[in-house]
Each structure stands twice: as C-alpha cells, then as structure tokens.
Amino acid sequence: MTADWNLDRSCASSSGDVAWAALGPADAPPVVLVHGTPFSSYVWRGPARALAARHRVYVWDLPGYGASAKHDGQDVTLAAHARVLTELLGHWGLDRPGAEPAVVAHDFGGCVALRARLLHGARYERLALVDPVALAPWGSPTYRHLGAHSDVFAQLPPALHEALVREYIRSASHQGLHPATLDRLVAPWCTPEGQPAFYRQIEQNDQRFTDEIQGRYGELDLPVLICWGTEDTWIPVARGHELAKLIPGAELRLIEGAGHLVQEDTPAELTGAVTEFLWADRTRR
C-alpha cells in the first residue's frame, strides 16, 4: 500500500473483478471497511492506516466503483454488492468460526453489510455503521432524476459530466474537500467506462433494497455502533436516532461538524469512535 492508496490485489466476484488490499499484521483482529456511493475505498485511507496499527484491515472497491471492474450489463445493485461482500469474506478466510471480522460500513455500504448479515448469513464480530443508507425513504430528488434519465446523462459531454460529478461529491462534505481529494474521488467516474458506470449504479439502486431488510433490524444480535455527522445534508441525523431505536443495544455516536463524508470532515473523531468500539470489552475477555 503506497502513500497514494493503491489497491494492489484483485479477485473475481459474481459482479466482476474486485480490487482490494490489506493493511496491518496478518495475525491481528480483522476489520473490513465498506465504502458507499459515489465514492471508493479511498475515503477510508486515514482510518484504515490508523486502525492497521492493531488490526488486519481489508479495504476494497465495490464492483463498478474505484479501481474495480466497470462494464456494460454489470450488476451493481445493493443486492449484488451484499453477495460480493459475502464472497470476499470467504476469499479472505473470514467466514470461519473464530475468524469473524468487525465490519465498518459507510453510506450504501451500510445497506450492503446489513443485507450480507441478514440475508446471506455473513458473520461479523461487531458492526459499525457510518451515516448508512438503511431506512426509508431515501434518495434525493437529484438522485432520483439522475437514475430516471441515466441514458441521457451518460451521453453528456465529458466536461459537463465531470462538473456534475464534482459538484455532487463536493456536497457530501460539510468542511469542504481538499482539491486533491476531490480530484481523486471524481477521477474514476471520468473515464470512458467510468461515465456510464456512474449513472448505471444510480439507475440500478432504489429503496426496495432497504425495504427488504428494514423490518429485520431487531434480529441483529451483535454489538452495533452508529456514527452520524451532525451536519449531514444527504441523510439527516434524525435517521441515526431512528435507526438506533430499531437495533437492539445499538450505540449512537454523533460526530459534531461532520457532513455525510465523515471520514473526510472529521477523520480523527471518527477513527477514535471506531477504535473505542472495536476494542470495547476486549480487555475483559
């Protein structure tokens, strides 16, 4: 893993090749980080490196995102991503009794992790959800408009497409993104295969993927932490309070001054909250 964040490994999945990397000691407690849309594992670079001091940290780009495969006809639904996460846990040897990882998931990644757990039987040692897509209703008017007219937007001139993506990603931060960070998050969507992939992932996802599991959150039987940026304009913090009431024993941690991209706005505060959660009760075991 270089300073520029290079996912140096790849494996095949049911939705195409997945780029991934692992940080930290091979024999340390495992943690799997899951990103959301329209981002990539790059948003986890700071927390991942910090957690790697005491954990084996697995990072990956969802199919259709970042450095992973993008192609016409690709299944990039939240249902597909949940299957892929389950496949990856097996590939990494984290599906065996005693090897279960902690999972930390942001945005759509929250739905992915919840579906893998509730519908595919994926086993986690504990679960942290960061501003997750988990409750109805979701999808802003802009998001729905892009999805409804994806064939038209996919034909935008590259410069107009880049401007749209850049402004969309910029709006996820309350503090404001560093120009180099914004460039890195925008870049995967501005290649010949990236432009249609951007609209493909919006077109394929809708509320039914959370509707299928929302009534089952009471079945979750593991430690759950919910972190939420108080300045999130994509998913209001009230959803965090609502979600915490639906998951038995869930802890809600509000992150002051953070928008939806908590990893970028307040990385130290988020990493501290996640680290505390990951090590809770370990000293008494």
Coordinates of C-alpha atoms in Angstrom, one line a residue, residues 8 19 29-30 81 89 108 127 129 137 158 231 279 282:
D8 CA -2.7 -4.0 -5.2
A19 CA -9.7 -4.5 -6.4
P29 CA -8.0 -8.9 14.7
P30 CA -9.6 -8.4 11.2
H81 CA -22.8 -5.9 -3.5
L89 CA -15.3 -12.8 3.4
F108 CA -24.6 2.4 0.8
L127 CA -20.7 -3.8 13.2
L129 CA -22.4 1.9 10.6
P137 CA -37.4 6.9 2.5
P158 CA -17.2 14.7 -20.7
E231 CA -24.2 18.3 9.5
W279 CA -11.7 -2.6 21.5
R282 CA -11.6 -7.0 24.7

